[in-house]
Structure formats: structure tokens, C-alpha cells
CSV table of C-alpha atoms in Angstrom, one decimal:
chain,number,residue,atom,x,y,z
A,1,MET,CA,0.0,0.0,0.0
A,2,THR,CA,1.4,3.4,-0.9
A,3,ASP,CA,-0.8,5.2,1.6
A,4,PRO,CA,-1.0,3.3,4.9
A,5,TRP,CA,-4.2,5.1,5.9
A,6,VAL,CA,-6.2,4.0,2.8
A,7,ALA,CA,-7.8,0.6,3.1
A,8,LEU,CA,-8.2,-0.4,-0.5
A,9,GLU,CA,-6.4,1.3,-3.4
A,10,PRO,CA,-7.6,1.2,-7.0
A,11,GLY,CA,-6.8,-2.0,-8.8
A,12,THR,CA,-7.0,-4.1,-5.6
A,13,ASP,CA,-9.5,-7.0,-5.7
A,14,PRO,CA,-12.0,-6.4,-2.9
A,15,ALA,CA,-13.0,-10.0,-2.6
A,16,GLU,CA,-9.4,-11.3,-2.4
A,17,ARG,CA,-8.5,-8.6,0.1
A,18,MET,CA,-11.5,-9.5,2.2
A,19,ARG,CA,-10.5,-13.2,2.3
A,20,MET,CA,-7.0,-12.3,3.3
A,21,LEU,CA,-8.2,-10.0,6.1
A,22,ARG,CA,-10.5,-12.7,7.5
A,23,ARG,CA,-7.6,-15.1,7.7
A,24,ALA,CA,-5.5,-12.5,9.3
A,25,HIS,CA,-8.2,-11.6,11.8
A,26,GLU,CA,-8.7,-15.3,12.8
A,27,MET,CA,-4.9,-15.7,13.1
A,28,PHE,CA,-4.8,-12.7,15.4
A,29,THR,CA,-7.7,-13.7,17.6
A,30,GLU,CA,-6.4,-17.2,17.9
A,31,ALA,CA,-2.6,-16.7,18.2
A,32,GLY,CA,-2.1,-13.0,18.7
A,33,THR,CA,0.1,-12.6,15.6
A,34,VAL,CA,-0.6,-10.2,12.7
A,35,PRO,CA,0.4,-11.2,9.3
A,36,ARG,CA,2.4,-8.6,7.2
A,37,PRO,CA,-0.3,-7.8,4.6
A,38,VAL,CA,-2.3,-6.2,7.4
A,39,ARG,CA,-1.8,-2.4,7.4
A,40,SER,CA,0.3,-1.1,10.3
A,41,VAL,CA,-2.5,1.2,11.5
A,42,VAL,CA,-4.8,-1.7,11.7
A,43,ALA,CA,-2.4,-4.1,13.3
A,44,GLU,CA,-1.6,-1.5,16.0
A,45,SER,CA,-5.4,-0.9,16.6
A,46,TRP,CA,-6.0,-4.7,16.9
A,47,ARG,CA,-3.3,-4.9,19.6
A,48,ARG,CA,-4.8,-1.9,21.5
A,49,SER,CA,-8.2,-3.4,21.2
A,50,ALA,CA,-7.0,-6.7,22.6
A,51,ARG,CA,-5.1,-5.0,25.5
A,52,ALA,CA,-8.4,-3.1,26.3
A,53,GLY,CA,-10.2,-6.5,26.7
A,54,VAL,CA,-12.4,-6.1,23.6
A,55,GLY,CA,-13.6,-9.5,22.3
A,56,PRO,CA,-14.3,-10.2,18.6
A,57,ASP,CA,-17.9,-11.0,19.4
A,58,GLY,CA,-18.7,-7.9,21.4
A,59,THR,CA,-21.6,-5.5,21.1
A,60,ALA,CA,-21.7,-1.8,21.5
A,61,THR,CA,-23.4,-0.4,24.6
A,62,VAL,CA,-25.9,2.3,24.3
A,63,GLU,CA,-25.1,4.8,27.1
A,64,LEU,CA,-27.3,7.8,26.3
A,65,VAL,CA,-31.0,7.8,25.4
A,66,ASP,CA,-33.9,10.1,25.1
A,67,GLY,CA,-33.5,13.3,27.2
A,68,ASP,CA,-30.0,12.6,28.2
A,69,LEU,CA,-28.9,12.2,24.6
A,70,GLY,CA,-30.7,15.3,23.5
A,71,SER,CA,-29.2,17.5,26.2
A,72,TYR,CA,-25.8,16.2,25.6
A,73,ARG,CA,-26.0,16.8,21.9
A,74,ALA,CA,-27.4,20.3,22.3
A,75,GLU,CA,-24.4,21.3,24.4
A,76,HIS,CA,-21.7,19.6,22.3
A,77,PRO,CA,-19.6,21.9,20.2
A,78,LEU,CA,-20.1,19.8,17.1
A,79,ALA,CA,-23.9,20.6,17.2
A,80,ARG,CA,-22.9,24.0,15.7
A,81,VAL,CA,-21.6,22.3,12.5
A,82,MET,CA,-24.2,19.6,12.1
A,83,PRO,CA,-26.0,21.7,9.4
A,84,LEU,CA,-22.7,21.8,7.5
A,85,PHE,CA,-22.2,18.1,7.8
A,86,ARG,CA,-25.7,17.5,6.5
A,87,GLU,CA,-25.2,19.9,3.6
A,88,LEU,CA,-21.9,18.3,2.6
A,89,MET,CA,-22.6,14.7,3.2
A,90,GLY,CA,-26.4,14.2,3.5
A,91,THR,CA,-27.1,13.7,-0.2
A,92,PHE,CA,-24.0,11.5,-0.6
A,93,ALA,CA,-25.1,9.3,2.3
A,94,ALA,CA,-28.7,9.0,1.2
A,95,ASP,CA,-28.0,8.4,-2.5
A,96,GLY,CA,-25.2,5.9,-1.8
A,97,GLU,CA,-27.1,4.1,0.8
A,98,HIS,CA,-24.5,5.2,3.4
A,99,LEU,CA,-24.7,6.7,6.9
A,100,LEU,CA,-23.3,10.0,8.2
A,101,ALA,CA,-22.2,9.6,11.8
A,102,VAL,CA,-20.7,12.0,14.2
A,103,CYS,CA,-19.0,10.9,17.5
A,104,ASP,CA,-17.6,12.8,20.5
A,105,ALA,CA,-14.0,12.7,21.7
A,106,HIS,CA,-14.8,9.5,23.7
A,107,GLY,CA,-16.1,7.7,20.6
A,108,ARG,CA,-19.7,8.0,21.6
A,109,LEU,CA,-22.0,8.3,18.6
A,110,LEU,CA,-24.1,11.6,18.8
A,111,TRP,CA,-25.7,11.5,15.4
A,112,VAL,CA,-26.3,8.7,12.9
A,113,GLU,CA,-28.2,9.8,9.7
A,114,GLY,CA,-28.7,8.6,6.2
A,115,HIS,CA,-30.4,5.9,4.1
A,116,PRO,CA,-33.3,4.4,6.2
A,117,ALA,CA,-32.7,0.8,5.3
A,118,THR,CA,-28.9,1.2,6.0
A,119,ARG,CA,-29.9,2.7,9.4
A,120,ARG,CA,-32.0,-0.2,10.3
A,121,HIS,CA,-29.3,-2.6,9.4
A,122,ALA,CA,-26.7,-0.7,11.3
A,123,GLY,CA,-29.1,-0.6,14.3
A,124,LEU,CA,-28.7,-4.4,14.6
A,125,MET,CA,-25.1,-3.9,15.7
A,126,ASN,CA,-26.1,-0.8,17.9
A,127,PHE,CA,-24.5,1.7,15.5
A,128,VAL,CA,-27.0,4.2,16.8
A,129,PRO,CA,-26.9,7.6,18.6
A,130,GLY,CA,-25.8,7.2,22.2
A,131,ALA,CA,-23.7,4.1,21.6
A,132,ARG,CA,-20.1,4.0,22.5
A,133,TRP,CA,-17.9,3.1,19.6
A,134,SER,CA,-14.5,4.0,21.0
A,135,GLU,CA,-11.7,1.7,20.2
A,136,THR,CA,-11.5,0.5,23.8
A,137,ALA,CA,-15.2,-0.5,23.7
A,138,MET,CA,-15.6,-1.7,20.1
A,139,GLY,CA,-12.2,-2.3,18.8
A,140,THR,CA,-11.0,-1.2,15.4
A,141,ASN,CA,-13.5,1.0,13.6
A,142,ALA,CA,-13.2,4.3,11.8
A,143,PRO,CA,-14.7,6.8,14.2
A,144,GLY,CA,-13.2,5.2,17.2
A,145,THR,CA,-9.8,4.7,15.7
A,146,ALA,CA,-9.7,8.2,14.2
A,147,VAL,CA,-10.3,9.6,17.7
A,148,ALA,CA,-7.7,7.3,19.2
A,149,VAL,CA,-4.9,8.1,16.8
A,150,ASP,CA,-6.0,11.7,15.9
A,151,ARG,CA,-5.8,11.0,12.1
A,152,PRO,CA,-8.2,10.4,9.3
A,153,VAL,CA,-8.6,6.6,8.8
A,154,GLN,CA,-10.4,4.1,6.6
A,155,VAL,CA,-11.4,0.7,7.8
A,156,PHE,CA,-12.4,-2.0,5.4
A,157,ALA,CA,-14.4,-5.2,6.1
A,158,ALA,CA,-12.4,-7.7,8.3
A,159,GLU,CA,-10.1,-4.9,9.4
A,160,HIS,CA,-12.8,-4.2,11.9
A,161,PHE,CA,-12.0,-6.0,15.2
A,162,ILE,CA,-15.6,-7.0,16.0
A,163,ARG,CA,-16.9,-9.7,13.7
A,164,ARG,CA,-20.5,-8.4,13.3
A,165,VAL,CA,-19.0,-5.1,12.0
A,166,GLN,CA,-16.9,-6.8,9.3
A,167,PRO,CA,-19.6,-6.5,6.5
A,168,TRP,CA,-19.1,-2.7,6.7
A,169,THR,CA,-16.6,-0.2,5.4
A,170,CYS,CA,-16.2,3.2,7.0
A,171,ALA,CA,-14.0,6.3,6.8
A,172,ALA,CA,-13.7,9.0,9.5
A,173,ALA,CA,-11.6,12.1,10.3
A,174,PRO,CA,-11.2,13.9,13.6
A,175,VAL,CA,-12.6,17.4,14.1
A,176,HIS,CA,-10.5,19.7,16.3
A,177,ASP,CA,-11.3,22.9,18.2
A,178,PRO,CA,-9.7,25.6,16.1
A,179,ARG,CA,-8.6,27.6,19.1
A,180,THR,CA,-7.1,24.9,21.3
A,181,GLY,CA,-6.4,22.1,18.9
A,182,ARG,CA,-8.2,19.6,21.0
A,183,VAL,CA,-10.1,16.7,19.4
A,184,LEU,CA,-13.9,17.4,19.6
A,185,GLY,CA,-14.9,14.1,18.0
A,186,ALA,CA,-15.0,12.7,14.5
A,187,VAL,CA,-17.1,12.7,11.4
A,188,ASP,CA,-17.7,9.4,9.7
A,189,ILE,CA,-19.2,7.9,6.6
A,190,THR,CA,-20.2,4.2,6.9
A,191,GLY,CA,-21.6,1.8,4.3
A,192,GLY,CA,-20.7,-1.0,2.0
A,193,ASP,CA,-17.7,-1.9,-0.1
A,194,GLY,CA,-18.3,1.0,-2.4
A,195,LEU,CA,-16.7,3.2,0.3
A,196,ALA,CA,-13.4,1.3,0.0
A,197,HIS,CA,-11.7,3.9,-2.1
A,198,PRO,CA,-9.2,6.7,-1.5
A,199,HIS,CA,-11.8,9.3,-2.5
A,200,SER,CA,-14.0,8.5,0.5
A,201,LEU,CA,-11.1,9.1,2.9
A,202,GLY,CA,-10.2,12.3,1.2
A,203,PHE,CA,-13.9,13.3,1.2
A,204,VAL,CA,-14.4,12.9,4.9
A,205,GLN,CA,-11.1,14.6,5.7
A,206,ALA,CA,-12.2,17.6,3.6
A,207,VAL,CA,-15.5,17.7,5.4
A,208,ALA,CA,-13.7,17.7,8.8
A,209,ARG,CA,-11.5,20.6,7.7
A,210,ALA,CA,-14.5,22.5,6.5
A,211,ALA,CA,-16.1,22.0,9.9
A,212,GLU,CA,-13.0,23.3,11.7
A,213,SER,CA,-13.1,26.4,9.5
A,214,GLN,CA,-16.8,26.9,10.3
A,215,LEU,CA,-16.1,26.6,14.0
A,216,ALA,CA,-13.3,29.2,13.7
A,217,LEU,CA,-15.8,31.6,12.0
A,218,LEU,CA,-18.4,30.9,14.7
A,219,ALA,CA,-16.0,31.6,17.5
A,220,PRO,CA,-16.5,35.1,19.0
A,221,GLU,CA,-13.7,37.5,18.3
A,222,ARG,CA,-11.4,37.8,21.3
A,223,PRO,CA,-9.5,41.1,21.8
A,224,ALA,CA,-5.8,40.9,22.2
A,225,ARG,CA,-6.0,42.3,25.8
A,226,ASP,CA,-7.9,39.2,27.0
A,227,THR,CA,-6.4,36.9,29.6
A,228,PRO,CA,-3.9,34.5,28.0
A,229,GLU,CA,-5.1,30.9,28.1
A,230,LEU,CA,-2.9,27.9,28.8
A,231,SER,CA,-4.0,24.3,27.8
A,232,VAL,CA,-2.1,21.6,29.5
A,233,LEU,CA,-4.5,18.8,30.2
A,234,GLY,CA,-4.1,15.7,28.0
A,235,ARG,CA,-1.0,17.1,26.1
A,236,ASP,CA,2.7,16.8,26.6
A,237,GLU,CA,3.3,20.2,25.1
A,238,ALA,CA,1.2,23.1,26.4
A,239,HIS,CA,-0.6,25.5,24.0
A,240,LEU,CA,-0.7,29.1,25.0
A,241,LEU,CA,-3.2,31.5,23.4
A,242,THR,CA,-2.1,35.1,24.0
A,243,GLY,CA,-2.5,38.3,22.0
A,244,GLY,CA,-4.5,36.6,19.3
A,245,ARG,CA,-1.8,34.1,18.6
A,246,GLY,CA,-1.3,30.4,19.6
A,247,ILE,CA,2.1,29.2,20.8
A,248,ARG,CA,3.1,25.6,21.2
A,249,LEU,CA,5.6,25.2,24.0
A,250,SER,CA,8.3,22.6,24.6
A,251,ARG,CA,7.9,20.2,27.5
A,252,ARG,CA,10.2,22.2,29.8
A,253,HIS,CA,8.6,25.5,28.9
A,254,SER,CA,5.2,23.9,29.5
A,255,GLU,CA,6.3,22.9,32.9
A,256,ILE,CA,7.6,26.3,33.8
A,257,LEU,CA,4.4,28.0,32.7
A,258,VAL,CA,2.2,25.6,34.7
A,259,LEU,CA,4.2,26.5,37.8
A,260,LEU,CA,4.2,30.2,37.3
A,261,ALA,CA,0.6,30.3,36.4
A,262,ARG,CA,-0.2,28.6,39.8
A,263,HIS,CA,2.1,31.0,41.6
A,264,PRO,CA,1.2,34.6,40.5
A,265,GLU,CA,3.4,35.9,43.3
A,266,GLY,CA,6.4,34.4,41.6
A,267,LEU,CA,9.1,31.8,42.3
A,268,THR,CA,12.8,32.2,43.0
A,269,GLY,CA,15.3,30.4,41.0
A,270,ASP,CA,16.0,27.9,43.8
A,271,GLU,CA,12.2,27.2,44.1
A,272,LEU,CA,11.9,26.6,40.4
A,273,LEU,CA,14.9,24.3,40.4
A,274,CYS,CA,13.4,22.1,43.1
A,275,ALA,CA,10.1,22.1,41.4
A,276,LEU,CA,11.5,21.2,37.9
A,277,TYR,CA,14.4,18.9,38.4
A,278,GLU,CA,14.9,15.7,40.3
A,279,ASP,CA,18.6,15.8,39.5
A,280,GLU,CA,20.2,18.1,42.2
A,281,SER,CA,23.2,18.5,39.9
A,282,VAL,CA,21.3,20.8,37.6
A,283,THR,CA,22.7,24.3,38.0
A,284,PRO,CA,21.0,27.7,38.2
A,285,VAL,CA,22.8,28.6,35.0
A,286,THR,CA,20.9,25.9,33.2
A,287,LEU,CA,17.6,27.2,34.5
A,288,ARG,CA,18.4,30.8,33.6
A,289,ALA,CA,19.2,29.8,30.0
A,290,GLU,CA,15.9,27.9,29.8
A,291,LEU,CA,14.0,30.9,31.0
A,292,ALA,CA,15.8,33.2,28.6
A,293,ARG,CA,14.7,30.9,25.8
A,294,LEU,CA,11.2,30.9,27.1
A,295,ARG,CA,11.2,34.7,27.3
A,296,ARG,CA,12.1,34.8,23.6
A,297,VAL,CA,9.3,32.4,22.7
A,298,LEU,CA,6.7,34.3,24.6
A,299,GLY,CA,7.7,37.7,23.4
A,300,PRO,CA,8.3,40.9,25.4
A,301,GLY,CA,6.6,41.7,28.6
A,302,LEU,CA,5.1,38.4,29.7
A,303,LEU,CA,7.8,36.9,31.8
A,304,GLY,CA,9.3,38.9,34.6
A,305,SER,CA,12.2,38.1,37.0
A,306,ARG,CA,13.3,38.6,40.6
A,307,PRO,CA,11.3,36.6,41.3
A,308,TYR,CA,10.4,34.8,38.1
A,309,ARG,CA,6.7,35.5,37.5
A,310,LEU,CA,4.1,36.1,34.8
A,311,THR,CA,3.3,39.8,34.5
A,312,VAL,CA,-0.3,39.2,33.6
A,313,PRO,CA,-2.8,36.6,35.0
A,314,VAL,CA,-2.8,33.4,32.8
A,315,GLU,CA,-5.9,31.2,32.9
A,316,SER,CA,-5.2,27.4,32.5
A,317,ASP,CA,-7.6,24.5,31.9
A,318,ALA,CA,-6.0,22.9,35.0
A,319,ALA,CA,-7.1,25.8,37.2
A,320,VAL,CA,-10.6,25.7,35.7
A,321,LEU,CA,-10.7,21.9,36.6
A,322,GLU,CA,-9.5,22.6,40.1
A,323,ARG,CA,-12.1,25.3,40.7
A,324,ARG,CA,-14.9,23.2,39.5
A,325,LEU,CA,-13.8,20.3,41.8
A,326,GLU,CA,-13.6,22.7,44.8
A,327,THR,CA,-17.1,23.9,44.2
A,328,GLY,CA,-18.5,20.4,43.7
A,329,ALA,CA,-19.3,20.9,39.9
A,330,VAL,CA,-18.4,17.3,39.1
A,331,THR,CA,-20.1,17.1,35.7
A,332,ALA,CA,-18.5,20.3,34.6
A,333,ALA,CA,-15.1,19.1,35.9
A,334,ALA,CA,-15.4,15.8,34.1
A,335,ARG,CA,-16.1,17.6,30.8
A,336,ALA,CA,-13.1,19.9,31.4
A,337,TYR,CA,-10.7,17.0,31.9
A,338,ALA,CA,-9.0,16.2,28.6
A,339,GLY,CA,-6.5,13.9,30.2
A,340,PRO,CA,-3.6,13.9,32.7
A,341,LEU,CA,-1.7,17.2,33.0
A,342,LEU,CA,1.4,17.1,30.9
A,343,PRO,CA,1.4,13.2,31.1
A,344,GLY,CA,5.1,12.9,30.0
A,345,SER,CA,6.5,15.3,32.5
A,346,GLN,CA,8.7,14.0,35.3
A,347,ALA,CA,9.1,17.4,37.0
A,348,PRO,CA,8.4,16.7,40.7
A,349,ALA,CA,5.9,19.6,41.2
A,350,VAL,CA,4.1,18.8,38.0
A,351,VAL,CA,3.8,15.1,38.9
A,352,ARG,CA,2.3,16.1,42.3
A,353,LEU,CA,-0.2,18.4,40.7
A,354,ARG,CA,-1.1,15.8,38.0
A,355,ARG,CA,-1.8,13.2,40.7
A,356,ARG,CA,-3.8,15.6,42.8
A,357,LEU,CA,-6.1,16.7,39.9
A,358,ALA,CA,-6.7,13.1,38.7
A,359,ASP,CA,-7.2,11.7,42.2
A,360,GLY,CA,-9.6,14.5,43.0
A,361,LEU,CA,-11.7,14.0,40.0
A,362,ARG,CA,-11.8,10.2,40.1
A,363,THR,CA,-12.8,10.3,43.8
A,364,ALA,CA,-15.5,12.7,43.0
A,365,LEU,CA,-16.8,10.5,40.1
A,366,ILE,CA,-16.9,7.4,42.3
A,367,ALA,CA,-18.8,9.4,45.0
A,368,ARG,CA,-21.3,10.8,42.4
A,369,ARG,CA,-22.1,7.3,41.0
A,370,ASP,CA,-23.1,8.9,37.6
A,371,PRO,CA,-22.9,6.0,35.1
A,372,ASP,CA,-22.2,8.3,32.1
A,373,LEU,CA,-19.4,10.1,33.9
A,374,LEU,CA,-17.9,6.9,35.2
A,375,SER,CA,-18.1,5.3,31.7
A,376,ASP,CA,-16.4,8.3,30.1
A,377,TRP,CA,-13.4,7.9,32.6
A,378,ALA,CA,-13.3,4.1,32.3
A,379,HIS,CA,-13.2,4.1,28.5
A,380,ALA,CA,-10.6,6.9,28.3
A,381,PRO,CA,-7.0,5.8,27.9
A,382,TRP,CA,-6.2,6.9,31.5
A,383,GLY,CA,-9.1,4.8,32.9
A,384,GLU,CA,-8.7,1.6,31.0
A,385,GLU,CA,-7.1,-0.1,34.0
A,386,ASP,CA,-8.5,1.8,36.8
A,387,LEU,CA,-10.1,-1.0,38.9
A,388,ALA,CA,-11.9,1.3,41.3
A,389,ILE,CA,-13.6,3.2,38.5
A,390,TRP,CA,-14.6,-0.1,36.8
A,391,GLN,CA,-16.0,-1.4,40.1
A,392,ALA,CA,-18.0,1.8,40.6
A,393,LEU,CA,-19.3,1.6,37.0
A,394,ALA,CA,-20.3,-2.1,37.3
A,395,ALA,CA,-22.3,-1.2,40.4
A,396,VAL,CA,-24.4,1.4,38.6
A,397,ARG,CA,-24.3,0.0,35.0
A,398,PRO,CA,-23.8,-3.8,35.2
A,399,THR,CA,-23.9,-4.5,31.5
A,400,ALA,CA,-22.3,-7.6,30.1
A,401,ALA,CA,-19.4,-5.6,28.5
A,402,VAL,CA,-18.7,-3.7,31.8
A,403,ARG,CA,-18.8,-7.0,33.9
A,404,ALA,CA,-16.5,-8.7,31.4
A,405,ARG,CA,-13.9,-5.9,31.6
A,406,LEU,CA,-14.1,-5.8,35.4
A,407,THR,CA,-13.6,-9.5,35.5
A,408,ALA,CA,-10.6,-9.4,33.2
A,409,LEU,CA,-9.0,-6.6,35.3
A,410,GLU,CA,-9.5,-8.5,38.5
A,411,ALA,CA,-8.0,-11.6,36.9
A,412,GLU,CA,-5.0,-9.5,35.8
A,413,LEU,CA,-4.5,-8.2,39.3
A,414,ALA,CA,-4.8,-11.7,40.8
A,415,ALA,CA,-2.3,-13.3,38.2
A,416,PRO,CA,0.8,-14.9,39.6
A,417,GLY,CA,3.9,-12.7,39.5
A,418,ASP,CA,2.2,-9.5,40.6
A,419,TRP,CA,4.1,-7.7,43.2
A,420,PRO,CA,2.4,-6.9,46.5
A,421,GLY,CA,0.8,-3.6,46.2
A,422,ASP,CA,0.3,-3.8,42.4
A,423,ALA,CA,-3.5,-3.9,42.8
A,424,GLY,CA,-3.4,-0.5,44.6
A,425,ARG,CA,-1.2,1.0,42.0
A,426,ARG,CA,-3.4,-0.3,39.2
A,427,GLY,CA,-6.4,1.4,40.6
A,428,ALA,CA,-4.5,4.6,41.3
A,429,ALA,CA,-4.8,7.7,39.2
A,430,PRO,CA,-2.1,8.2,36.4
A,431,ALA,CA,1.1,9.8,37.6
């Protein structure tokens, strides 16, 4: 394949490719090995699916229905571009007997529209609004995998991990918030073998880009004097929006800004050294050089010294999350949590803050006992092995899929060779 993201290039025999994929799928489910002809994006997705405990005979769980689904969709950012999706894809879906689907960042389907007979057929496998089709719940599938890898992707026939989904072909592309770069969800086209063509992947990618452009136009103008905004949850490199421009920061600069945003009074060089470096051999000269580089990146006037401080207030998504937890706004806090704070950082102060935020939120979720909020955490990458969350979810939503995942987790923790205390660490929040 010249393009690893395209499932079936022109000139390929679909029937032969389908037979090869079925054999490869059976080999993987029986022996855990992936033959070379399987695309790397699919092979990696199969492995992630298996690690998440997805079985090849699984079924999607419908998590939102009726009023809950309606209110969630109404508040979701992608509701603003649904008219655009319908305009660009509605006729194509109806005429080609396909489906237009839109999911959120957790792989939960929000809208499924298109040809009536195709919708009825898709309903037999719970490809319906409110159902979770994330990779961790339903294995390899275009909307779930597109969200997981943050790339447009096409999935053909037996490339799907779940057997009952293998008669279908789909192509999906993630849609991002134009201001923060965060994944809001994905737009998907699902149907038969006719979609197994590079054009369908290019089409859905173009629709996603059009949606992002539309969201940018719909966003209110923000004057340059507005408070700078720092996004650090779920990303290794922070994004700073200031003066109408976006700045992507290195990991070390991200760590420094997180700490200075939390300490508007400023920090001395010694305090920053202790907060940033485990290695006591790091010298003040090294830190000063790093701060000088950061000052050049930020531009004039934002970073002060003696002590090191930000000269204007900076709002961060971590601070928003913290305030919502402090006021008991658990639902709002859960929606604000895009992932662990700078997950790759080993700076001592950042590690402590990351743990405190995650522990505070997961404790609040367990106490709230809201099945949707618990499910969102459990099916996110940081919650896949969170035993306490899965136990809480099983108590309020004891579906077969949830019970199976909990049983698998408990079996892993009880497996010979686990060190004492592993169970506690497995259920702990991510560091």
C-alpha cells in the first residue's frame, strides 16, 4: 500500500483482500500474531483493542438515550456544525445508501443519519446515537480509531475488530477545536464496499477541515487584551493562546508556565529548580538559560524576573478543573478533563499536581455514581485499567461488557507474578 491510511487502493480485488483479512483476523484472535499484509495502522489498533479487553464477538453499549442524549448533543460543540455536515454529506449518504455519523471525543455516537434501510441494518449492531464506539469499547472502527490516533482513517471489512461489524466499510476524520487544537470528535461515513476507495477518505477529511473552518468563524472575536489561556490537560506540550496568537511550548517551557501560572506571586530560581528537576546537579545557569529561551518564545513583557513570574494573569484549563472540583461541579469538571496534566512530565511539582487533579476527579466521580461520567473515565486511555472506577461503573451499570472488563481486570491483578501492592497502583490515578 502506498498510503497506509487508505484501506483499498484502486486495482485491488476487494473479494481477495477481504478473504486475506478474514484469515489474518482469525490468526490474530487465535494466536495474537498479525500477518504482514495487514496495514500497520490496523495491526496497532488490533493490539490496542485486545489490550483493552475487547472481544471479537462484542456488542456496542448504548449509554445515552432520550433526554440525556438530547441535552448532551445540544451542548456539544459539534452541534454547531451539524447543518454543515448534512449539507456536505447528507445527499451523498442517502443516494449511496450510506450513513453519516458523528461521535464525540470519547467515541460515543451523537448523530447517525442517512439511508433508512442502512440505518435499520446498522441498528442491529447498535451503530446508533448514544452508543459507545470508542476503540476501547468496540475495537478497530473508523470513528473510534480516528479519535484514538487523531488521524483520518479508513477501515475495510475484516479490518474491523468485532466480527459483526466486518460486513461494513467506513472512513472517519477527527474534528478539532480551532482555538485549542483539542479533538472534539470525528465525522464518519459508513456503508458497504463502495466506500473502500481513497476518495471516501479524502472526502471525509475535507468535510472535517470545513467543519473546523466553520467553528473558527463561529467563535467570537477575542480582543488581544484578553487573559492568556494555557491548555495543559491531555497534552505533553502546552498550548498558550495570547494576544490573538497560539504558541506551542516545549515540554520544559510547558512545565515552567504551569508552575508560574499557579504562583502569580512568583518563584525564586531555587524554588523553580526544586520544582522542575529531580537531579540536584542541575545548576542555576541551566535554568536561567531555559528561562531566557522561554522569554524569547513568549515575546516581550510576559515573563518577569526577581522573582520569576508572569506579568499578567494566565488562565489554565488545570485551574478551571481545580475550581470546579472545589465547588462540587463534578459534571463540569469531568467535561473539562481532557487527560492527565502534561502526562510525559517528570518534574516533581508537575507530577504532584497531576496526581492531585486526577485523584480528586476520580474520587468525585466514584462518589457521584453517575454512570455516564464513570463510563467516560473508564473508556478513556487513562481509565482503561482503573479498577476502582470499573468497580463503581459495574455497580451502577452492570452490562455484560462492563462486567466482562471488570472480571478481566480483577483476573490480571490476581495473576501470579504481581508484586504486592500492584493492585493498589493499578487502581490509582495516572502519575
